[in-house]
Coordinates of C-alpha atoms in Angstrom, one line a residue:
Chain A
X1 CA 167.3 -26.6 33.6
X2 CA 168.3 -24.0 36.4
X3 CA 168.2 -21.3 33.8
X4 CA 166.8 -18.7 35.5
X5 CA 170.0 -16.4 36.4
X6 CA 169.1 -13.9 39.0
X7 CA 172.8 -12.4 39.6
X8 CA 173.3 -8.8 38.5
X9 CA 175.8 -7.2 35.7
X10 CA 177.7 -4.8 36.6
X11 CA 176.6 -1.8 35.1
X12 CA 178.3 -2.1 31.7
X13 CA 179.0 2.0 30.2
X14 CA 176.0 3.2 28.4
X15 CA 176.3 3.1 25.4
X16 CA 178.7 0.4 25.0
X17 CA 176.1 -0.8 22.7
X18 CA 176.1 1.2 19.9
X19 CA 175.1 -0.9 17.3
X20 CA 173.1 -3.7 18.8
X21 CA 171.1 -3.8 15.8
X22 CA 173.7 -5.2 14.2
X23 CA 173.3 -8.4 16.2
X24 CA 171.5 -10.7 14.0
X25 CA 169.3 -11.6 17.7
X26 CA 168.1 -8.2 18.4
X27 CA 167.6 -6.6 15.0
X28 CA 164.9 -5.6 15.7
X29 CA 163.8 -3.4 18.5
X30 CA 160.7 -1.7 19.7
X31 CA 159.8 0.2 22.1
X32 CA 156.1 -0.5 24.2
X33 CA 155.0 2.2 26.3
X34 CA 151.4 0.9 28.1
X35 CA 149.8 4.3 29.2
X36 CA 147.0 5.4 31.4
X37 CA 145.8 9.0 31.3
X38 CA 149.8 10.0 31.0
X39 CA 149.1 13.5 28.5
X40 CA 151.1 15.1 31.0
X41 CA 154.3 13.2 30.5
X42 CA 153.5 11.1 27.2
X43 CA 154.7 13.7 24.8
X44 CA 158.1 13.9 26.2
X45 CA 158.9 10.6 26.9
X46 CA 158.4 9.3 23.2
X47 CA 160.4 12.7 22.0
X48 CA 163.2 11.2 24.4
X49 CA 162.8 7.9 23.1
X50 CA 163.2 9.0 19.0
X51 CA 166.3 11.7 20.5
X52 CA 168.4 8.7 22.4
X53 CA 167.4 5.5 19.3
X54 CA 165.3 4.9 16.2
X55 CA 163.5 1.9 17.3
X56 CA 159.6 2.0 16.7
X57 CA 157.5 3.6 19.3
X58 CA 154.4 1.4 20.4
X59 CA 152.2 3.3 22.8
X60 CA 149.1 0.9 24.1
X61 CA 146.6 3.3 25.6
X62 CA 144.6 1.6 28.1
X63 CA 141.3 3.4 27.5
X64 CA 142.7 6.8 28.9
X65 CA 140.2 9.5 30.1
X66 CA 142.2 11.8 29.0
X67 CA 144.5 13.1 25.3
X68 CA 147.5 10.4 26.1
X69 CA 146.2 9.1 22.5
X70 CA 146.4 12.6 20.7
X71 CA 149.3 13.6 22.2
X72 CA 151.0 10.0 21.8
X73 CA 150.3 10.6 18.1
X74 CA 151.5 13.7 17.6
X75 CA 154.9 13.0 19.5
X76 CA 155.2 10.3 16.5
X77 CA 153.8 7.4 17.9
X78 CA 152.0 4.2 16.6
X79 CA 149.1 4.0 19.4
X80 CA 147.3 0.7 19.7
X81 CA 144.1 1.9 21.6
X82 CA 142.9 -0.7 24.2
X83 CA 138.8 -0.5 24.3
X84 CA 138.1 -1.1 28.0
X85 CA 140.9 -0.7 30.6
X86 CA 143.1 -3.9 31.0
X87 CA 145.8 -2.9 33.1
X88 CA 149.5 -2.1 33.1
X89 CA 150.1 -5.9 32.1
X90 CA 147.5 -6.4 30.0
X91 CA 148.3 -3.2 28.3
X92 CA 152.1 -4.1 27.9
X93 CA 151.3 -7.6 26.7
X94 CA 149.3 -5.9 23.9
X95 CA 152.1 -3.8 22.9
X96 CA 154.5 -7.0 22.4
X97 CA 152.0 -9.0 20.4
X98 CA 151.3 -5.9 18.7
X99 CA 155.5 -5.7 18.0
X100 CA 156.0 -10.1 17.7
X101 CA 153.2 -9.5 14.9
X102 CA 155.2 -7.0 13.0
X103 CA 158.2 -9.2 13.1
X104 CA 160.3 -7.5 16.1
X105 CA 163.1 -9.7 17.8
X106 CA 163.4 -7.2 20.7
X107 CA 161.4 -5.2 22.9
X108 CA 161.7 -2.7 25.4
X109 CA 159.0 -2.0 27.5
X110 CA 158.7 1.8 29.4
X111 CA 156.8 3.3 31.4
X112 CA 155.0 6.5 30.1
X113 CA 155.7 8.5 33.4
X114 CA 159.2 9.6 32.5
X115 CA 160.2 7.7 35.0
X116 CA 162.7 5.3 33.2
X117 CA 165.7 7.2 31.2
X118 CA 165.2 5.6 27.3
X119 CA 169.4 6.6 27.0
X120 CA 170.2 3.4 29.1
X121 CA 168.1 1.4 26.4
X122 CA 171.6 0.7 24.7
X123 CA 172.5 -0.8 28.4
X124 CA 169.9 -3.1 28.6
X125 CA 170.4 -4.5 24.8
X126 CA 173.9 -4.1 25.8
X127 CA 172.9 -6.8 28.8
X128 CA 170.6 -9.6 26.5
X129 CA 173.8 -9.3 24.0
X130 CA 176.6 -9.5 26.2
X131 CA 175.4 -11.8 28.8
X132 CA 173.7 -13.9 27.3
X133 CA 170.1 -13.3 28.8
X134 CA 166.9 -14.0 27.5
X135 CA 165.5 -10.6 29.6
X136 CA 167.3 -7.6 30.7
X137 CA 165.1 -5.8 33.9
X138 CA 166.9 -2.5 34.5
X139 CA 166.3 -1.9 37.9
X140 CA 166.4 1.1 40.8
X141 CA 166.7 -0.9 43.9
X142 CA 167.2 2.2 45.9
X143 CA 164.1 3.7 44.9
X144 CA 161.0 3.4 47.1
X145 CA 160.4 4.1 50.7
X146 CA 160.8 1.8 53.3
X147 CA 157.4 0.0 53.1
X148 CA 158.0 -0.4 49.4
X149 CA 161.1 -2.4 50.2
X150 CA 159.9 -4.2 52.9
X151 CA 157.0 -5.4 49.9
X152 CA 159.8 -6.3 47.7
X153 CA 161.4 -8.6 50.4
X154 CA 158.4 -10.4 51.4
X155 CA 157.8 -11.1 47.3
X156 CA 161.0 -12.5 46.7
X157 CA 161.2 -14.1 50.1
X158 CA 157.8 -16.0 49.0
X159 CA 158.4 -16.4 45.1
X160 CA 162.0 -17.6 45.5
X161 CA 163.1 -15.0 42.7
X162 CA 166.1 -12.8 43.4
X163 CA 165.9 -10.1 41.6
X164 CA 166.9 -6.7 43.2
X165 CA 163.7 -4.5 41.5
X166 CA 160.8 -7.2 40.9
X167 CA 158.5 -3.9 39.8
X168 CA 160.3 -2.1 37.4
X169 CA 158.8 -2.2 34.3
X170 CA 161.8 -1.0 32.4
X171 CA 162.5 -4.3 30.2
X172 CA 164.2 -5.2 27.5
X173 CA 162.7 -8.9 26.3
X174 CA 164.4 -10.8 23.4
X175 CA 162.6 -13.3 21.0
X176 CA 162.4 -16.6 23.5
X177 CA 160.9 -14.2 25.9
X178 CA 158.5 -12.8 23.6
X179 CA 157.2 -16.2 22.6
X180 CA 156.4 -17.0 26.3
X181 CA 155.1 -13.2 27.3
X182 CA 152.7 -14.0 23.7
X183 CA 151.6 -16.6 24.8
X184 CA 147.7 -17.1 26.8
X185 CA 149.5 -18.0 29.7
X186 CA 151.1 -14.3 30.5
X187 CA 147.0 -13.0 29.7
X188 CA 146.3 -14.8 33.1
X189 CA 148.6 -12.2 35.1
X190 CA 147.7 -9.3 36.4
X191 CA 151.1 -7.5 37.3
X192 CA 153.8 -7.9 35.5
X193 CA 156.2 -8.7 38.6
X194 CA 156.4 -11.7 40.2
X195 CA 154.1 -13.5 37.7
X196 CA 155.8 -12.6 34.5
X197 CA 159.1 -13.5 36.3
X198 CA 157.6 -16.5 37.3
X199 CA 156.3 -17.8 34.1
X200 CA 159.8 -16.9 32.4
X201 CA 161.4 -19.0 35.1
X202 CA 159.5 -21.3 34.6
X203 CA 159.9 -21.7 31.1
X204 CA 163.9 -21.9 31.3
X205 CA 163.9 -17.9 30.3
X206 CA 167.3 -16.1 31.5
X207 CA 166.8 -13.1 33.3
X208 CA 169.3 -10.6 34.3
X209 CA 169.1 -7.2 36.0
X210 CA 171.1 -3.9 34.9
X211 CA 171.1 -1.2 37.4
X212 CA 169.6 2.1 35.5
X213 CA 169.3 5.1 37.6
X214 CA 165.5 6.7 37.4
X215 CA 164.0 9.6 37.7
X216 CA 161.0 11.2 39.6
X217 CA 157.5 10.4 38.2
X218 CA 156.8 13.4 36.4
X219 CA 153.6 12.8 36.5
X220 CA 150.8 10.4 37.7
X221 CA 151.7 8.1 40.3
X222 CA 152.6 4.4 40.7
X223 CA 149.2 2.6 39.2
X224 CA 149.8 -0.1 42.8
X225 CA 151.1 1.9 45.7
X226 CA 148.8 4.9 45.8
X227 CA 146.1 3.2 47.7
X228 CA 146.3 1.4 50.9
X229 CA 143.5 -0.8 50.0
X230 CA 144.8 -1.4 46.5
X231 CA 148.4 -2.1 48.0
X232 CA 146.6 -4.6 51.0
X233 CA 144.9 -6.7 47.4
X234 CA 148.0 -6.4 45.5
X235 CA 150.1 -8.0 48.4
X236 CA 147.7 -10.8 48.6
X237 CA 147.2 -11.6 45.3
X238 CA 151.1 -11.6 44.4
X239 CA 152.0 -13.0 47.4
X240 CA 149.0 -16.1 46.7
X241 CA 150.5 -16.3 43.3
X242 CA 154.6 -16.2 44.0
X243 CA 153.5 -19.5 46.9
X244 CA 152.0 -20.9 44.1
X245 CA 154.2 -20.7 41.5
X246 CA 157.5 -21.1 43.5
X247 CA 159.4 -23.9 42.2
X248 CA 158.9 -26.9 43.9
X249 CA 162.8 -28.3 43.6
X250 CA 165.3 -26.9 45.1
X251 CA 167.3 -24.3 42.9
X252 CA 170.6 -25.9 41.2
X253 CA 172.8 -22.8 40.6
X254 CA 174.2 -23.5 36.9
X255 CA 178.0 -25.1 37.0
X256 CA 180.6 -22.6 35.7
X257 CA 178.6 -19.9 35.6
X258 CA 177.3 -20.8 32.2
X259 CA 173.4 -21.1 31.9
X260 CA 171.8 -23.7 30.2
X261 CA 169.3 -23.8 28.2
X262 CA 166.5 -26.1 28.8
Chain B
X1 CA 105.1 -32.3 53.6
X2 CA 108.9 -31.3 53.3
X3 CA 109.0 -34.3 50.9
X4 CA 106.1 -33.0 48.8
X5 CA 108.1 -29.9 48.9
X6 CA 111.0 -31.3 48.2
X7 CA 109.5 -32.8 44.5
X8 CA 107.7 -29.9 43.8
X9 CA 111.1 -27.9 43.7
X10 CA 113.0 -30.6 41.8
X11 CA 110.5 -31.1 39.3
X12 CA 110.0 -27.3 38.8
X13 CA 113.5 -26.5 38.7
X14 CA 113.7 -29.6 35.8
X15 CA 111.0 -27.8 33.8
X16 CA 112.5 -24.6 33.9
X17 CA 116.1 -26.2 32.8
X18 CA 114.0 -27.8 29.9
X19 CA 111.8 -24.2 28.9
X20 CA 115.5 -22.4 29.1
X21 CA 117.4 -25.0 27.2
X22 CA 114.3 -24.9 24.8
X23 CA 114.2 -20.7 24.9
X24 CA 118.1 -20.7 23.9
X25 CA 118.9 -19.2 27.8
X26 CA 121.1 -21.7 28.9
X27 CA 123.2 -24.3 27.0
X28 CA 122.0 -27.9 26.9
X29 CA 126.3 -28.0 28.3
X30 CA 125.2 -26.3 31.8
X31 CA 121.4 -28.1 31.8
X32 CA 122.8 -31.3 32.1
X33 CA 124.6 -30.5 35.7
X34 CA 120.9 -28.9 36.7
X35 CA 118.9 -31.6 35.3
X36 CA 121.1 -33.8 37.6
X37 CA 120.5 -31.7 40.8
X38 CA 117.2 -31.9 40.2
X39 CA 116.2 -34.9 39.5
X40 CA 118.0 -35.9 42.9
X41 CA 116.2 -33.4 44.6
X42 CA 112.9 -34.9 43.0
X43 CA 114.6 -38.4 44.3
X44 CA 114.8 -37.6 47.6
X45 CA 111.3 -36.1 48.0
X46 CA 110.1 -39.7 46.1
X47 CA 112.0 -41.8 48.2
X48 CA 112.8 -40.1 51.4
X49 CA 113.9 -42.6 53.8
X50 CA 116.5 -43.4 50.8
X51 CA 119.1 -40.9 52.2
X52 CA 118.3 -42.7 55.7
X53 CA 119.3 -46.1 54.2
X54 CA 122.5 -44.9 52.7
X55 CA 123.3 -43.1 56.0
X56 CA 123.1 -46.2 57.8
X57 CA 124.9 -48.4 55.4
X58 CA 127.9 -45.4 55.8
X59 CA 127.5 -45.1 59.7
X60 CA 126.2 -41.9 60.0
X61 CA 124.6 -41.3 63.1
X62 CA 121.7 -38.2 61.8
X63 CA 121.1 -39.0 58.2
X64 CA 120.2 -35.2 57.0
X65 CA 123.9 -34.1 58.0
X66 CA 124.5 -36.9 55.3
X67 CA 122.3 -34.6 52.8
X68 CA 123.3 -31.3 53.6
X69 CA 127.3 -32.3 53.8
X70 CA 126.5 -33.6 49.9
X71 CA 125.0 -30.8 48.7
X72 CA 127.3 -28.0 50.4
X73 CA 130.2 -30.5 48.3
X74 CA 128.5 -30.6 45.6
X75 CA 127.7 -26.8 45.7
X76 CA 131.6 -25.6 46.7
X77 CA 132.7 -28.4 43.8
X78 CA 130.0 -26.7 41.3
X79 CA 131.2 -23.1 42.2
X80 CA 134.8 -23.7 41.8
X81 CA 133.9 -25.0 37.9
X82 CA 132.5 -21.8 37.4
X83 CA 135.1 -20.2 38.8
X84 CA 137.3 -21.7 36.2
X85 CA 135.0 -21.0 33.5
X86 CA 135.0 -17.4 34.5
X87 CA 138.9 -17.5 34.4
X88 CA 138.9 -18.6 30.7
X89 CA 136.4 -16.1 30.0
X90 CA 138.4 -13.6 31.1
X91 CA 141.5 -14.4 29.4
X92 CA 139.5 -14.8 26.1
X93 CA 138.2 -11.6 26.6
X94 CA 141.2 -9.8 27.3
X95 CA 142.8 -11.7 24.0
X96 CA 140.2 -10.5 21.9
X97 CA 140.3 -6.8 23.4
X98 CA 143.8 -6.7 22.7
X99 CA 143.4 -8.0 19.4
X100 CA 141.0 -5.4 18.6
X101 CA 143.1 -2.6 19.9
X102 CA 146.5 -4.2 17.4
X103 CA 143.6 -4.5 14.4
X104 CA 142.8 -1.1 14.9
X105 CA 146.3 0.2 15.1
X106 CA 146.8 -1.8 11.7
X107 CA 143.5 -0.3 10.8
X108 CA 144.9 3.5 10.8
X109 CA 148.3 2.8 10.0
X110 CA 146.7 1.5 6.4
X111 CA 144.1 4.3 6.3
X112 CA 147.1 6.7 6.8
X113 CA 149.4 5.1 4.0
X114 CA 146.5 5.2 1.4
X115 CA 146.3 9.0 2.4
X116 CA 150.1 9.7 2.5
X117 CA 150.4 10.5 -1.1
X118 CA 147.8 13.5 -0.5
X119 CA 149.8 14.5 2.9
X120 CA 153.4 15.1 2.3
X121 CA 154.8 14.0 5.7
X122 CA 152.6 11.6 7.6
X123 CA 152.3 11.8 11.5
X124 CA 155.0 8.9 12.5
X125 CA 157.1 8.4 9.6
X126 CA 160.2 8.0 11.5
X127 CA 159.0 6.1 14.4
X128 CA 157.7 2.8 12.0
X129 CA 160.2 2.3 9.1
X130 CA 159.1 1.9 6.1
X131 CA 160.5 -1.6 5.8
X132 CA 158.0 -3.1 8.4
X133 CA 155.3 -1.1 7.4
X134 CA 155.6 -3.0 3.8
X135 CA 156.5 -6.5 5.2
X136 CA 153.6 -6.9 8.0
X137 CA 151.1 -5.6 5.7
X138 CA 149.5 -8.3 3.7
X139 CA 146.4 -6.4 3.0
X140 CA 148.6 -3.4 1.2
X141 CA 150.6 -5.8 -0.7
X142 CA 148.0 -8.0 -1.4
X143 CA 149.1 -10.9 -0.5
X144 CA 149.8 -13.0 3.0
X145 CA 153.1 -13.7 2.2
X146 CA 155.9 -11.7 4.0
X147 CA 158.9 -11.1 2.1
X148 CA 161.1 -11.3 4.6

């Protein structure tokens, strides 16, 4: 039932997780990095990614313009070239077939901006282990200007979800989240906010957020709020599609803190 | 003459949906919905105090807003089905471009293991361990059957 847990860890130590491979849940990890014209920043984001873990890298290149592909490659990692654009969603849901198909239990999905630190991966496996939770978002609410957070209020004022960062796309998904983000229902959404944590909510998925500290984009810019015009559609559309999907009944906070399972 | 008119349009637009149906332009599936529309428009053109009767039967005061109130419902209803059409369209378009970019990922990863024995070190041989590059491979093993 109300399995949808929208309360926040405390941020457990990095690296507390060691070893989370050795849980027999999350074996498994990659890493899916969905990239759009990133050369800039691609390169050093996967080396961070093989310096902080060994997990497979998974870089879905969304019909860049630019090298993100060479450079990708050369950094050391597996690029799954998109043929025509499909944005930062579609992208990301390619990577996590891509890793479901090769038999991974665990992904965690980064942005190729160098925004997102890949040392608190550990953190966020840390979180799906520990908590139990079905999706670990590690989020940054103090990041963003003051429109940006006035955005976020209005989405979770009209979606009914309470997470602190709906955007960040710094994720770690376990296998019953997989299966639902697999599935041809995710390929309907656009964004990956308020519609992927929509559709896990409303298929009994456990979320939890971990608060990760991030950096500067060190290059590009966010692919929503760069554009007034593109931030006036984007509002719409997620705020059309958080009415929409907003549970109908009212929200029955799990007893004892324990979260079922539906 | 609007009723002339109107017969002349229904039974063109029926002979066109017949010539594309019969050309392979447009699936007999869509034809039928036009076919419809047209013969009604044919109908009306036949038989044109018929929408008059109906209008009075249903107390409607002016019998063409009876008409055009139809076919603007009939219209919004017809667009909204293609709407929805368009929808799954899209999403099986996106599946298959997605599934083309993971086949060609699969594609060069093979390409690349058939060539690693000429190369020493290939590119990414520490980001995809060897272990899954063996098990989610049926083509290399020759077989579908994972071992694990």
């Amino acid at each position: 039932m109300a399995s949808f847990e929208t309360s926040h860890k405390p941020d457990p130590a990095i690296g507390s997780a060691a070893s989370p491979a050795s849980d027999p849940g999350l074996a498994r990890p990659a890493i899916v990095i969905p990239a759009y014209n990133e050369e800039g920043s691609v390169g050093e984001v996967i080396a961070e990614i093989r310096e902080a873990c060994n997990f497979p890298v998974y870089l879905v290149d969304d019909a860049s313009d630019d090298n993100t592909v060479g450079t990708a490659r050369r950094a050391g990692a597996r690029v799954i070239p998109l043929a025509t654009r499909l944005g930062a969603w579609g992208a990301t849901q390619t990577g996590i077939r891509f890793a479901a198909e090769r038999g991974h239990d665990c992904v965690i999905t980064m942005d190729a901006d160098g925004q997102h630190d890949p040392r608190h991966v550990h953190q966020l496996l840390a979180a799906l282990r520990d908590c139990p939770a079905d999706t670990c978002i590690g989020s940054w609410p103090q990041r963003g200007s003051a429109s940006r957070k006035l955005a976020w209020r209005l989405l979770r004022a009209t979606s009914g979800i309470r997470l602190e960062d709906l955007t960040s796309g710094y994720r770690a998904y376990n296998l019953r989240a997989i299966e639902v983000l697999t599935d041809w229902r995710a390929t309907f959404l656009d964004y990956q906010d308020v519609g992927v944590l929509s559709l896990l909510r409303q298929q009994g998925i456990t979320v939890v957020d971990v608060r990760t500290e991030m950096r500067l984009r060190q290059n590009g810019y966010s692919r929503v709020f760069h554009s007034w015009l593109i931030v006036f559609y984007y509002m719409c559309h997620t705020l059309l599609l958080g009415l929409s999907k907003r549970r109908i009944r009212s929200y029955r906070a799990p007893t004892s803190g324990a979260v079922a399972k539906s | 003459m609007i009723f002339a008119l109107m017969t002349t349009v229904g039974l063109s637009v029926a002979a066109l949906i017949l010539i594309l149906i019969r050309r392979d332009k447009l699936h007999v599936t869509h034809g039928f919905g036009w076919i419809l529309a047209a013969s009604g428009f044919a109908l009306l053109g036949i038989a044109p105090t018929l929408i008059d009767r109906i209008a009075v039967k249903l107390g409607v005061a002016y019998p063409p807003t009876l008409a055009l109130t139809v076919a603007v419902s009939v219209l919004v209803v017809k667009i909204l089905l293609m709407d929805i059409e368009r929808s799954r369209l899209e999403i099986r378009n996106q599946r298959l471009t997605q599934r083309i970019a993971m086949l060609q990922a699969d594609i060069e990863e093979i390409k690349e293991s058939v060539a690693a024995p000429i190369s020493s070190s290939p590119p990414d041989a520490g980001a995809t361990p060897a272990v899954q590059a063996a098990s989610d491979e049926p083509d290399s093993q020759g077989s579908t059957a994972n071992n694990d």
